[in-house]
Amino acid sequence: MPESTREFEHSEAWDEEMDELESKLETMVVATSDHRDEAIPRDLQQMLKVLREQIMMDVVFVSQFADGQRKFVAVDADPRQAVIRPGMSDPVEQSWCHHIAQGRIPRFIKDARPLLREGKVPHTPLEIGTHLSVPVVMADGQVYGTLCAFSMHVHDDKNDEDVRRLQNIAKLVSRRIDASGG
């Protein structure tokens, strides 16, 4: 089979898999929309677990920007890579999330190590390889925070299409937060 045909088949399979993921997450949003504020972390946690397993990254999280801080609202991590937890926070200006939301850092970084070495991204104590991040934008147009996924190693199979999928899921996350009043 020609290489280009194999790539096309892989792409179709990936699209079907990601469409299924988006459908699962949409169902979660609808099924839990009557929960109030206190349910946000649990519901987001469940959504993030499905997302992380599907895209095979080490950590997936939703952050919130408030009062000059980036707060981790919900986090799902491979148990071997549990480097952040819900409730942790840090200065927003020092976070990649803020810089990505401002357009100063790309939403897709296949290999973050050279950018870290060259000082092109804020310092982090984590050994980040591949990093994906998109803003979570609320219905009123305000940036709530970000939906991020990263791995400690480089994923050669990740690309801009993964960012597009993350954007779609960030819309679901936004709707869930809006519906809960959070």
Short mmCIF file of N, CA and C in Angstrom, two decimals:
data_model
loop_
_atom_site.label_atom_id
_atom_site.label_comp_id
_atom_site.label_asym_id
_atom_site.label_seq_id
_atom_site.Cartn_x
_atom_site.Cartn_y
_atom_site.Cartn_z
N MET A 1 0.85 -1.18 0.00
CA MET A 1 0.00 0.00 0.00
C MET A 1 0.89 1.23 0.00
N PRO A 2 0.61 2.21 -0.87
CA PRO A 2 1.43 3.42 -0.90
C PRO A 2 1.39 4.16 0.42
N GLU A 3 2.50 4.82 0.73
CA GLU A 3 2.62 5.56 1.98
C GLU A 3 1.49 6.58 2.14
N SER A 4 1.17 7.30 1.07
CA SER A 4 0.14 8.34 1.17
C SER A 4 -1.22 7.74 1.51
N THR A 5 -1.51 6.53 1.04
CA THR A 5 -2.78 5.88 1.36
C THR A 5 -2.81 5.50 2.83
N ARG A 6 -1.71 4.99 3.35
CA ARG A 6 -1.64 4.64 4.77
C ARG A 6 -1.84 5.87 5.64
N GLU A 7 -1.23 6.99 5.27
CA GLU A 7 -1.40 8.21 6.03
C GLU A 7 -2.85 8.65 6.01
N PHE A 8 -3.51 8.53 4.85
CA PHE A 8 -4.91 8.94 4.74
C PHE A 8 -5.77 8.06 5.63
N GLU A 9 -5.53 6.75 5.62
CA GLU A 9 -6.31 5.85 6.46
C GLU A 9 -6.09 6.16 7.93
N HIS A 10 -4.84 6.43 8.31
CA HIS A 10 -4.55 6.78 9.70
C HIS A 10 -5.30 8.05 10.08
N SER A 11 -5.33 9.02 9.20
CA SER A 11 -6.00 10.27 9.46
C SER A 11 -7.51 10.06 9.62
N GLU A 12 -8.12 9.25 8.77
CA GLU A 12 -9.54 8.96 8.89
C GLU A 12 -9.84 8.25 10.21
N ALA A 13 -9.02 7.29 10.58
CA ALA A 13 -9.22 6.58 11.84
C ALA A 13 -9.07 7.53 13.01
N TRP A 14 -8.08 8.41 12.93
CA TRP A 14 -7.87 9.39 14.00
C TRP A 14 -9.07 10.31 14.10
N ASP A 15 -9.58 10.79 12.96
CA ASP A 15 -10.75 11.66 12.97
C ASP A 15 -11.95 10.97 13.59
N GLU A 16 -12.17 9.72 13.24
CA GLU A 16 -13.30 8.97 13.82
C GLU A 16 -13.13 8.82 15.32
N GLU A 17 -11.92 8.51 15.77
CA GLU A 17 -11.64 8.35 17.19
C GLU A 17 -11.87 9.66 17.94
N MET A 18 -11.41 10.76 17.37
CA MET A 18 -11.58 12.04 18.03
C MET A 18 -13.03 12.51 17.98
N ASP A 19 -13.75 12.20 16.90
CA ASP A 19 -15.18 12.52 16.86
C ASP A 19 -15.91 11.77 17.96
N GLU A 20 -15.53 10.52 18.19
CA GLU A 20 -16.13 9.73 19.26
C GLU A 20 -15.82 10.35 20.62
N LEU A 21 -14.59 10.80 20.81
CA LEU A 21 -14.21 11.46 22.06
C LEU A 21 -15.04 12.71 22.28
N GLU A 22 -15.15 13.55 21.26
CA GLU A 22 -15.95 14.78 21.39
C GLU A 22 -17.40 14.45 21.71
N SER A 23 -17.91 13.39 21.11
CA SER A 23 -19.30 12.98 21.38
C SER A 23 -19.45 12.53 22.83
N LYS A 24 -18.48 11.75 23.34
CA LYS A 24 -18.52 11.31 24.75
C LYS A 24 -18.50 12.51 25.69
N LEU A 25 -17.63 13.45 25.39
CA LEU A 25 -17.51 14.61 26.27
C LEU A 25 -18.76 15.48 26.18
N GLU A 26 -19.33 15.61 25.00
CA GLU A 26 -20.58 16.36 24.84
C GLU A 26 -21.68 15.72 25.69
N THR A 27 -21.75 14.40 25.70
CA THR A 27 -22.73 13.69 26.51
C THR A 27 -22.52 14.00 27.98
N MET A 28 -21.27 14.04 28.43
CA MET A 28 -20.98 14.37 29.83
C MET A 28 -21.47 15.77 30.16
N VAL A 29 -21.25 16.71 29.25
CA VAL A 29 -21.68 18.09 29.50
C VAL A 29 -23.19 18.14 29.65
N VAL A 30 -23.91 17.49 28.75
CA VAL A 30 -25.37 17.50 28.82
C VAL A 30 -25.85 16.75 30.05
N ALA A 31 -25.27 15.61 30.36
CA ALA A 31 -25.73 14.79 31.47
C ALA A 31 -25.49 15.44 32.82
N THR A 32 -24.53 16.34 32.90
CA THR A 32 -24.20 16.92 34.20
C THR A 32 -24.56 18.39 34.30
N SER A 33 -25.30 18.91 33.33
CA SER A 33 -25.54 20.35 33.29
C SER A 33 -26.39 20.87 34.43
N ASP A 34 -27.07 20.01 35.19
CA ASP A 34 -27.89 20.50 36.29
C ASP A 34 -27.12 20.59 37.61
N HIS A 35 -25.85 20.21 37.62
CA HIS A 35 -25.04 20.33 38.83
C HIS A 35 -24.59 21.78 39.00
N ARG A 36 -24.35 22.21 40.19
CA ARG A 36 -23.92 23.57 40.47
C ARG A 36 -22.41 23.65 40.65
N ASP A 37 -21.94 24.79 41.09
CA ASP A 37 -20.52 25.10 41.26
C ASP A 37 -19.67 23.95 41.79
N GLU A 38 -20.12 23.33 42.88
CA GLU A 38 -19.29 22.33 43.53
C GLU A 38 -19.03 21.12 42.64
N ALA A 39 -19.80 20.95 41.58
CA ALA A 39 -19.61 19.80 40.70
C ALA A 39 -18.57 20.05 39.61
N ILE A 40 -18.17 21.29 39.41
CA ILE A 40 -17.26 21.58 38.30
C ILE A 40 -16.00 20.73 38.35
N PRO A 41 -15.23 20.73 39.45
CA PRO A 41 -14.00 19.94 39.42
C PRO A 41 -14.24 18.45 39.14
N ARG A 42 -15.28 17.86 39.72
CA ARG A 42 -15.54 16.44 39.49
C ARG A 42 -15.89 16.19 38.02
N ASP A 43 -16.79 17.01 37.47
CA ASP A 43 -17.19 16.82 36.08
C ASP A 43 -16.03 17.05 35.13
N LEU A 44 -15.29 18.11 35.37
CA LEU A 44 -14.13 18.37 34.52
C LEU A 44 -13.09 17.27 34.68
N GLN A 45 -12.93 16.78 35.87
CA GLN A 45 -11.98 15.69 36.12
C GLN A 45 -12.32 14.49 35.25
N GLN A 46 -13.59 14.13 35.20
CA GLN A 46 -14.03 12.99 34.40
C GLN A 46 -13.77 13.26 32.92
N MET A 47 -14.09 14.46 32.46
CA MET A 47 -13.85 14.82 31.06
C MET A 47 -12.35 14.76 30.73
N LEU A 48 -11.54 15.28 31.64
CA LEU A 48 -10.10 15.30 31.39
C LEU A 48 -9.50 13.91 31.36
N LYS A 49 -10.00 13.03 32.20
CA LYS A 49 -9.52 11.64 32.21
C LYS A 49 -9.74 10.99 30.85
N VAL A 50 -10.96 11.14 30.31
CA VAL A 50 -11.26 10.58 29.00
C VAL A 50 -10.36 11.20 27.94
N LEU A 51 -10.21 12.52 27.98
CA LEU A 51 -9.37 13.21 27.02
C LEU A 51 -7.91 12.75 27.10
N ARG A 52 -7.36 12.71 28.30
CA ARG A 52 -5.94 12.33 28.45
C ARG A 52 -5.68 10.92 27.94
N GLU A 53 -6.58 10.01 28.28
CA GLU A 53 -6.39 8.64 27.81
C GLU A 53 -6.50 8.55 26.30
N GLN A 54 -7.40 9.31 25.72
CA GLN A 54 -7.61 9.26 24.27
C GLN A 54 -6.43 9.86 23.51
N ILE A 55 -5.89 10.98 23.99
CA ILE A 55 -4.80 11.62 23.25
C ILE A 55 -3.41 11.17 23.73
N MET A 56 -3.38 10.34 24.76
CA MET A 56 -2.15 9.71 25.26
C MET A 56 -1.08 10.71 25.68
N MET A 57 -1.50 11.70 26.46
CA MET A 57 -0.55 12.66 27.02
C MET A 57 -0.42 12.36 28.52
N ASP A 58 0.64 12.89 29.15
CA ASP A 58 0.88 12.62 30.57
C ASP A 58 -0.03 13.42 31.49
N VAL A 59 -0.31 14.67 31.12
CA VAL A 59 -1.09 15.56 31.98
C VAL A 59 -2.04 16.37 31.11
N VAL A 60 -3.29 16.49 31.58
CA VAL A 60 -4.28 17.37 30.95
C VAL A 60 -4.91 18.17 32.08
N PHE A 61 -5.07 19.48 31.87
CA PHE A 61 -5.68 20.29 32.92
C PHE A 61 -6.45 21.47 32.37
N VAL A 62 -7.34 21.98 33.22
CA VAL A 62 -8.04 23.24 32.95
C VAL A 62 -7.55 24.22 33.99
N SER A 63 -7.13 25.39 33.52
CA SER A 63 -6.69 26.44 34.44
C SER A 63 -7.67 27.60 34.38
N GLN A 64 -7.65 28.39 35.43
CA GLN A 64 -8.47 29.60 35.50
C GLN A 64 -7.54 30.77 35.82
N PHE A 65 -7.76 31.89 35.14
CA PHE A 65 -7.01 33.11 35.43
C PHE A 65 -7.88 34.00 36.32
N ALA A 66 -7.39 34.32 37.50
CA ALA A 66 -8.15 35.20 38.40
C ALA A 66 -7.19 35.83 39.41
N ASP A 67 -7.39 37.11 39.66
CA ASP A 67 -6.63 37.82 40.69
C ASP A 67 -5.12 37.67 40.50
N GLY A 68 -4.67 37.71 39.25
CA GLY A 68 -3.24 37.64 38.97
C GLY A 68 -2.63 36.26 39.12
N GLN A 69 -3.47 35.24 39.27
CA GLN A 69 -2.99 33.87 39.45
C GLN A 69 -3.54 32.96 38.36
N ARG A 70 -2.80 31.91 38.07
CA ARG A 70 -3.31 30.80 37.27
C ARG A 70 -3.60 29.70 38.27
N LYS A 71 -4.85 29.30 38.35
CA LYS A 71 -5.25 28.25 39.29
C LYS A 71 -5.61 26.99 38.49
N PHE A 72 -5.12 25.84 38.95
CA PHE A 72 -5.47 24.58 38.33
C PHE A 72 -6.82 24.14 38.87
N VAL A 73 -7.85 24.21 38.01
CA VAL A 73 -9.22 23.90 38.41
C VAL A 73 -9.45 22.39 38.42
N ALA A 74 -9.00 21.72 37.38
CA ALA A 74 -9.15 20.27 37.26
C ALA A 74 -7.91 19.74 36.55
N VAL A 75 -7.45 18.58 37.01
CA VAL A 75 -6.23 17.98 36.47
C VAL A 75 -6.42 16.48 36.36
N ASP A 76 -5.96 15.91 35.26
CA ASP A 76 -5.85 14.46 35.17
C ASP A 76 -4.44 14.16 34.71
N ALA A 77 -3.78 13.27 35.43
CA ALA A 77 -2.39 12.96 35.11
C ALA A 77 -2.14 11.47 35.24
N ASP A 78 -1.24 11.01 34.41
CA ASP A 78 -0.73 9.66 34.57
C ASP A 78 -0.15 9.60 35.99
N PRO A 79 -0.46 8.56 36.76
CA PRO A 79 0.02 8.51 38.14
C PRO A 79 1.53 8.68 38.28
N ARG A 80 2.28 8.29 37.27
CA ARG A 80 3.75 8.47 37.32
C ARG A 80 4.16 9.90 37.06
N GLN A 81 3.22 10.73 36.57
CA GLN A 81 3.54 12.11 36.20
C GLN A 81 2.63 13.10 36.93
N ALA A 82 2.20 12.78 38.11
CA ALA A 82 1.28 13.64 38.88
C ALA A 82 2.06 14.82 39.46
N VAL A 83 2.37 15.78 38.60
CA VAL A 83 3.22 16.90 38.98
C VAL A 83 2.44 18.13 39.41
N ILE A 84 1.15 18.19 39.06
CA ILE A 84 0.30 19.29 39.50
C ILE A 84 -1.02 18.71 40.01
N ARG A 85 -1.69 19.49 40.87
CA ARG A 85 -2.96 19.06 41.46
C ARG A 85 -3.96 20.20 41.42
N PRO A 86 -5.26 19.85 41.40
CA PRO A 86 -6.27 20.91 41.47
C PRO A 86 -6.05 21.77 42.72
N GLY A 87 -6.26 23.06 42.57
CA GLY A 87 -6.09 23.98 43.69
C GLY A 87 -4.73 24.65 43.72
N MET A 88 -3.73 24.04 43.09
CA MET A 88 -2.41 24.68 43.03
C MET A 88 -2.54 25.94 42.16
N SER A 89 -1.68 26.91 42.44
CA SER A 89 -1.70 28.13 41.62
C SER A 89 -0.31 28.74 41.57
N ASP A 90 -0.16 29.66 40.65
CA ASP A 90 1.09 30.39 40.50
C ASP A 90 0.78 31.72 39.81
N PRO A 91 1.73 32.65 39.80
CA PRO A 91 1.48 33.94 39.14
C PRO A 91 1.17 33.74 37.65
N VAL A 92 0.09 34.35 37.19
CA VAL A 92 -0.37 34.15 35.82
C VAL A 92 0.69 34.56 34.81
N GLU A 93 1.41 35.64 35.05
CA GLU A 93 2.41 36.13 34.10
C GLU A 93 3.56 35.14 33.91
N GLN A 94 3.79 34.27 34.87
CA GLN A 94 4.88 33.30 34.77
C GLN A 94 4.43 31.99 34.12
N SER A 95 3.15 31.91 33.76
CA SER A 95 2.61 30.66 33.22
C SER A 95 2.62 30.64 31.70
N TRP A 96 2.86 29.47 31.15
CA TRP A 96 2.75 29.28 29.72
C TRP A 96 1.31 29.56 29.29
N CYS A 97 0.35 29.16 30.14
CA CYS A 97 -1.07 29.33 29.81
C CYS A 97 -1.39 30.77 29.43
N HIS A 98 -0.96 31.69 30.25
CA HIS A 98 -1.24 33.10 30.00
C HIS A 98 -0.60 33.56 28.69
N HIS A 99 0.64 33.18 28.48
CA HIS A 99 1.35 33.58 27.26
C HIS A 99 0.70 32.97 26.02
N ILE A 100 0.18 31.76 26.14
CA ILE A 100 -0.52 31.13 25.01
C ILE A 100 -1.82 31.87 24.74
N ALA A 101 -2.58 32.16 25.79
CA ALA A 101 -3.84 32.89 25.64
C ALA A 101 -3.60 34.28 25.03
N GLN A 102 -2.44 34.88 25.30
CA GLN A 102 -2.09 36.18 24.75
C GLN A 102 -1.47 36.09 23.35
N GLY A 103 -1.23 34.86 22.87
CA GLY A 103 -0.66 34.68 21.54
C GLY A 103 0.85 34.84 21.48
N ARG A 104 1.52 34.82 22.63
CA ARG A 104 2.97 35.00 22.67
C ARG A 104 3.74 33.69 22.56
N ILE A 105 3.05 32.58 22.80
CA ILE A 105 3.65 31.25 22.68
C ILE A 105 2.70 30.43 21.81
N PRO A 106 3.22 29.59 20.92
CA PRO A 106 2.35 28.78 20.07
C PRO A 106 1.49 27.80 20.87
N ARG A 107 0.32 27.50 20.33
CA ARG A 107 -0.59 26.56 20.98
C ARG A 107 -0.10 25.12 20.87
N PHE A 108 0.73 24.85 19.87
CA PHE A 108 1.29 23.52 19.69
C PHE A 108 2.81 23.62 19.69
N ILE A 109 3.41 22.91 20.62
CA ILE A 109 4.88 22.85 20.69
C ILE A 109 5.24 21.37 20.68
N LYS A 110 5.79 20.92 19.58
CA LYS A 110 6.14 19.50 19.47
C LYS A 110 7.26 19.14 20.45
N ASP A 111 8.26 20.01 20.58
CA ASP A 111 9.37 19.76 21.49
C ASP A 111 9.72 21.07 22.21
N ALA A 112 9.32 21.16 23.46
CA ALA A 112 9.52 22.39 24.23
C ALA A 112 10.95 22.56 24.74
N ARG A 113 11.72 21.50 24.74
CA ARG A 113 13.07 21.57 25.34
C ARG A 113 13.96 22.65 24.74
N PRO A 114 14.03 22.79 23.40
CA PRO A 114 14.86 23.87 22.85
C PRO A 114 14.35 25.26 23.25
N LEU A 115 13.04 25.44 23.30
CA LEU A 115 12.48 26.75 23.69
C LEU A 115 12.83 27.08 25.14
N LEU A 116 12.81 26.06 25.99
CA LEU A 116 13.20 26.27 27.40
C LEU A 116 14.68 26.64 27.49
N ARG A 117 15.53 25.89 26.79
CA ARG A 117 16.97 26.16 26.82
C ARG A 117 17.30 27.56 26.33
N GLU A 118 16.56 28.01 25.30
CA GLU A 118 16.82 29.32 24.69
C GLU A 118 16.08 30.46 25.41
N GLY A 119 15.32 30.13 26.45
CA GLY A 119 14.59 31.16 27.20
C GLY A 119 13.42 31.78 26.44
N LYS A 120 12.88 31.06 25.47
CA LYS A 120 11.77 31.59 24.67
C LYS A 120 10.40 31.34 25.31
N VAL A 121 10.38 30.56 26.37
CA VAL A 121 9.17 30.32 27.15
C VAL A 121 9.55 30.49 28.63
N PRO A 122 8.57 30.84 29.47
CA PRO A 122 8.89 30.98 30.89
C PRO A 122 9.47 29.69 31.47
N HIS A 123 10.38 29.86 32.41
CA HIS A 123 11.00 28.71 33.08
C HIS A 123 9.94 27.87 33.77
N THR A 124 10.13 26.57 33.72
CA THR A 124 9.29 25.64 34.46
C THR A 124 10.18 24.55 35.03
N PRO A 125 9.88 24.09 36.23
CA PRO A 125 10.69 23.01 36.80
C PRO A 125 10.38 21.66 36.16
N LEU A 126 9.36 21.61 35.31
CA LEU A 126 8.96 20.35 34.68
C LEU A 126 9.77 20.09 33.42
N GLU A 127 9.98 18.83 33.14
CA GLU A 127 10.65 18.42 31.90
C GLU A 127 9.57 18.21 30.84
N ILE A 128 9.17 19.26 30.15
CA ILE A 128 8.09 19.16 29.18
C ILE A 128 8.66 18.87 27.80
N GLY A 129 8.07 17.87 27.15
CA GLY A 129 8.41 17.55 25.77
C GLY A 129 7.40 18.21 24.85
N THR A 130 6.27 17.53 24.61
CA THR A 130 5.21 18.06 23.75
C THR A 130 4.17 18.78 24.61
N HIS A 131 3.71 19.93 24.11
CA HIS A 131 2.75 20.77 24.85
C HIS A 131 1.68 21.28 23.90
N LEU A 132 0.41 21.11 24.30
CA LEU A 132 -0.74 21.62 23.54
C LEU A 132 -1.57 22.46 24.50
N SER A 133 -2.03 23.60 24.05
CA SER A 133 -2.83 24.45 24.94
C SER A 133 -3.72 25.38 24.12
N VAL A 134 -4.94 25.58 24.59
CA VAL A 134 -5.87 26.50 23.95
C VAL A 134 -6.62 27.27 25.03
N PRO A 135 -7.00 28.51 24.73
CA PRO A 135 -7.80 29.28 25.70
C PRO A 135 -9.19 28.66 25.88
N VAL A 136 -9.71 28.77 27.09
CA VAL A 136 -11.11 28.44 27.36
C VAL A 136 -11.82 29.79 27.39
N VAL A 137 -12.65 30.02 26.37
CA VAL A 137 -13.33 31.30 26.21
C VAL A 137 -14.81 31.12 26.55
N MET A 138 -15.30 31.97 27.44
CA MET A 138 -16.68 31.88 27.89
C MET A 138 -17.63 32.51 26.86
N ALA A 139 -18.93 32.28 27.04
CA ALA A 139 -19.94 32.77 26.10
C ALA A 139 -19.89 34.29 25.95
N ASP A 140 -19.47 34.99 27.02
CA ASP A 140 -19.40 36.45 26.95
C ASP A 140 -18.09 36.95 26.33
N GLY A 141 -17.24 36.03 25.86
CA GLY A 141 -16.00 36.40 25.20
C GLY A 141 -14.80 36.51 26.13
N GLN A 142 -15.02 36.41 27.43
CA GLN A 142 -13.92 36.49 28.39
C GLN A 142 -13.09 35.20 28.39
N VAL A 143 -11.78 35.34 28.51
CA VAL A 143 -10.91 34.17 28.64
C VAL A 143 -10.95 33.71 30.09
N TYR A 144 -11.43 32.50 30.31
CA TYR A 144 -11.51 31.90 31.64
C TYR A 144 -10.13 31.41 32.08
N GLY A 145 -9.45 30.77 31.16
CA GLY A 145 -8.14 30.16 31.42
C GLY A 145 -7.74 29.37 30.20
N THR A 146 -7.21 28.17 30.42
CA THR A 146 -6.79 27.33 29.29
C THR A 146 -7.12 25.86 29.54
N LEU A 147 -7.14 25.13 28.44
CA LEU A 147 -7.17 23.67 28.45
C LEU A 147 -5.82 23.26 27.90
N CYS A 148 -5.05 22.55 28.69
CA CYS A 148 -3.69 22.18 28.30
C CYS A 148 -3.47 20.68 28.39
N ALA A 149 -2.57 20.20 27.56
CA ALA A 149 -2.12 18.81 27.61
C ALA A 149 -0.62 18.82 27.36
N PHE A 150 0.10 18.06 28.16
CA PHE A 150 1.54 17.95 27.90
C PHE A 150 2.06 16.59 28.30
N SER A 151 3.22 16.27 27.74
CA SER A 151 3.93 15.04 28.06
C SER A 151 5.37 15.38 28.38
N MET A 152 5.98 14.51 29.14
CA MET A 152 7.37 14.71 29.53
C MET A 152 8.31 14.34 28.39
N HIS A 153 7.81 13.63 27.41
CA HIS A 153 8.63 13.29 26.25
C HIS A 153 7.98 13.88 24.99
N VAL A 154 8.69 13.82 23.90
CA VAL A 154 8.20 14.37 22.63
C VAL A 154 7.31 13.32 21.95
N HIS A 155 6.15 13.77 21.52
CA HIS A 155 5.21 12.94 20.75
C HIS A 155 5.35 13.33 19.28
N ASP A 156 5.97 12.48 18.49
CA ASP A 156 6.12 12.78 17.07
C ASP A 156 4.80 12.72 16.31
N ASP A 157 3.79 12.07 16.90
CA ASP A 157 2.51 11.93 16.21
C ASP A 157 1.55 13.09 16.46
N LYS A 158 1.91 14.05 17.27
CA LYS A 158 1.02 15.19 17.55
C LYS A 158 1.24 16.27 16.50
N ASN A 159 0.15 17.02 16.20
CA ASN A 159 0.24 18.06 15.18
C ASN A 159 -0.85 19.11 15.41
N ASP A 160 -0.98 20.03 14.47
CA ASP A 160 -1.97 21.11 14.60
C ASP A 160 -3.40 20.59 14.67
N GLU A 161 -3.65 19.43 14.10
CA GLU A 161 -4.99 18.83 14.17
C GLU A 161 -5.37 18.53 15.63
N ASP A 162 -4.40 18.16 16.44
CA ASP A 162 -4.66 17.92 17.87
C ASP A 162 -5.08 19.21 18.56
N VAL A 163 -4.51 20.32 18.14
CA VAL A 163 -4.90 21.62 18.71
C VAL A 163 -6.34 21.94 18.32
N ARG A 164 -6.71 21.66 17.09
CA ARG A 164 -8.08 21.89 16.66
C ARG A 164 -9.05 21.08 17.50
N ARG A 165 -8.71 19.84 17.76
CA ARG A 165 -9.56 18.99 18.60
C ARG A 165 -9.63 19.55 20.02
N LEU A 166 -8.51 19.99 20.53
CA LEU A 166 -8.48 20.57 21.88
C LEU A 166 -9.37 21.82 21.92
N GLN A 167 -9.37 22.61 20.86
CA GLN A 167 -10.24 23.80 20.80
C GLN A 167 -11.71 23.41 20.89
N ASN A 168 -12.08 22.35 20.19
CA ASN A 168 -13.47 21.89 20.25
C ASN A 168 -13.82 21.45 21.67
N ILE A 169 -12.92 20.76 22.32
CA ILE A 169 -13.18 20.29 23.68
C ILE A 169 -13.19 21.47 24.65
N ALA A 170 -12.35 22.47 24.41
CA ALA A 170 -12.36 23.68 25.26
C ALA A 170 -13.72 24.36 25.19
N LYS A 171 -14.38 24.31 24.04
CA LYS A 171 -15.73 24.87 23.92
C LYS A 171 -16.71 24.11 24.81
N LEU A 172 -16.55 22.79 24.85
CA LEU A 172 -17.40 21.98 25.73
C LEU A 172 -17.14 22.32 27.20
N VAL A 173 -15.88 22.48 27.54
CA VAL A 173 -15.51 22.83 28.91
C VAL A 173 -16.13 24.19 29.27
N SER A 174 -16.04 25.13 28.36
CA SER A 174 -16.62 26.47 28.58
C SER A 174 -18.11 26.36 28.82
N ARG A 175 -18.79 25.59 27.99
CA ARG A 175 -20.24 25.43 28.17
C ARG A 175 -20.56 24.80 29.52
N ARG A 176 -19.74 23.86 29.94
CA ARG A 176 -19.97 23.20 31.23
C ARG A 176 -19.80 24.20 32.37
N ILE A 177 -18.78 25.01 32.29
CA ILE A 177 -18.54 26.01 33.33
C ILE A 177 -19.67 27.03 33.32
N ASP A 178 -20.06 27.49 32.13
CA ASP A 178 -21.18 28.43 32.03
C ASP A 178 -22.45 27.84 32.63
N ALA A 179 -22.75 26.58 32.31
CA ALA A 179 -23.98 25.95 32.78
C ALA A 179 -24.00 25.79 34.30
N SER A 180 -22.83 25.67 34.89
CA SER A 180 -22.76 25.45 36.34
C SER A 180 -22.71 26.76 37.12
N GLY A 181 -22.55 27.86 36.40
CA GLY A 181 -22.44 29.14 37.09
C GLY A 181 -21.05 29.39 37.63
N GLY A 182 -20.07 28.55 37.25
CA GLY A 182 -18.71 28.67 37.76
C GLY A 182 -17.92 29.62 36.98
#
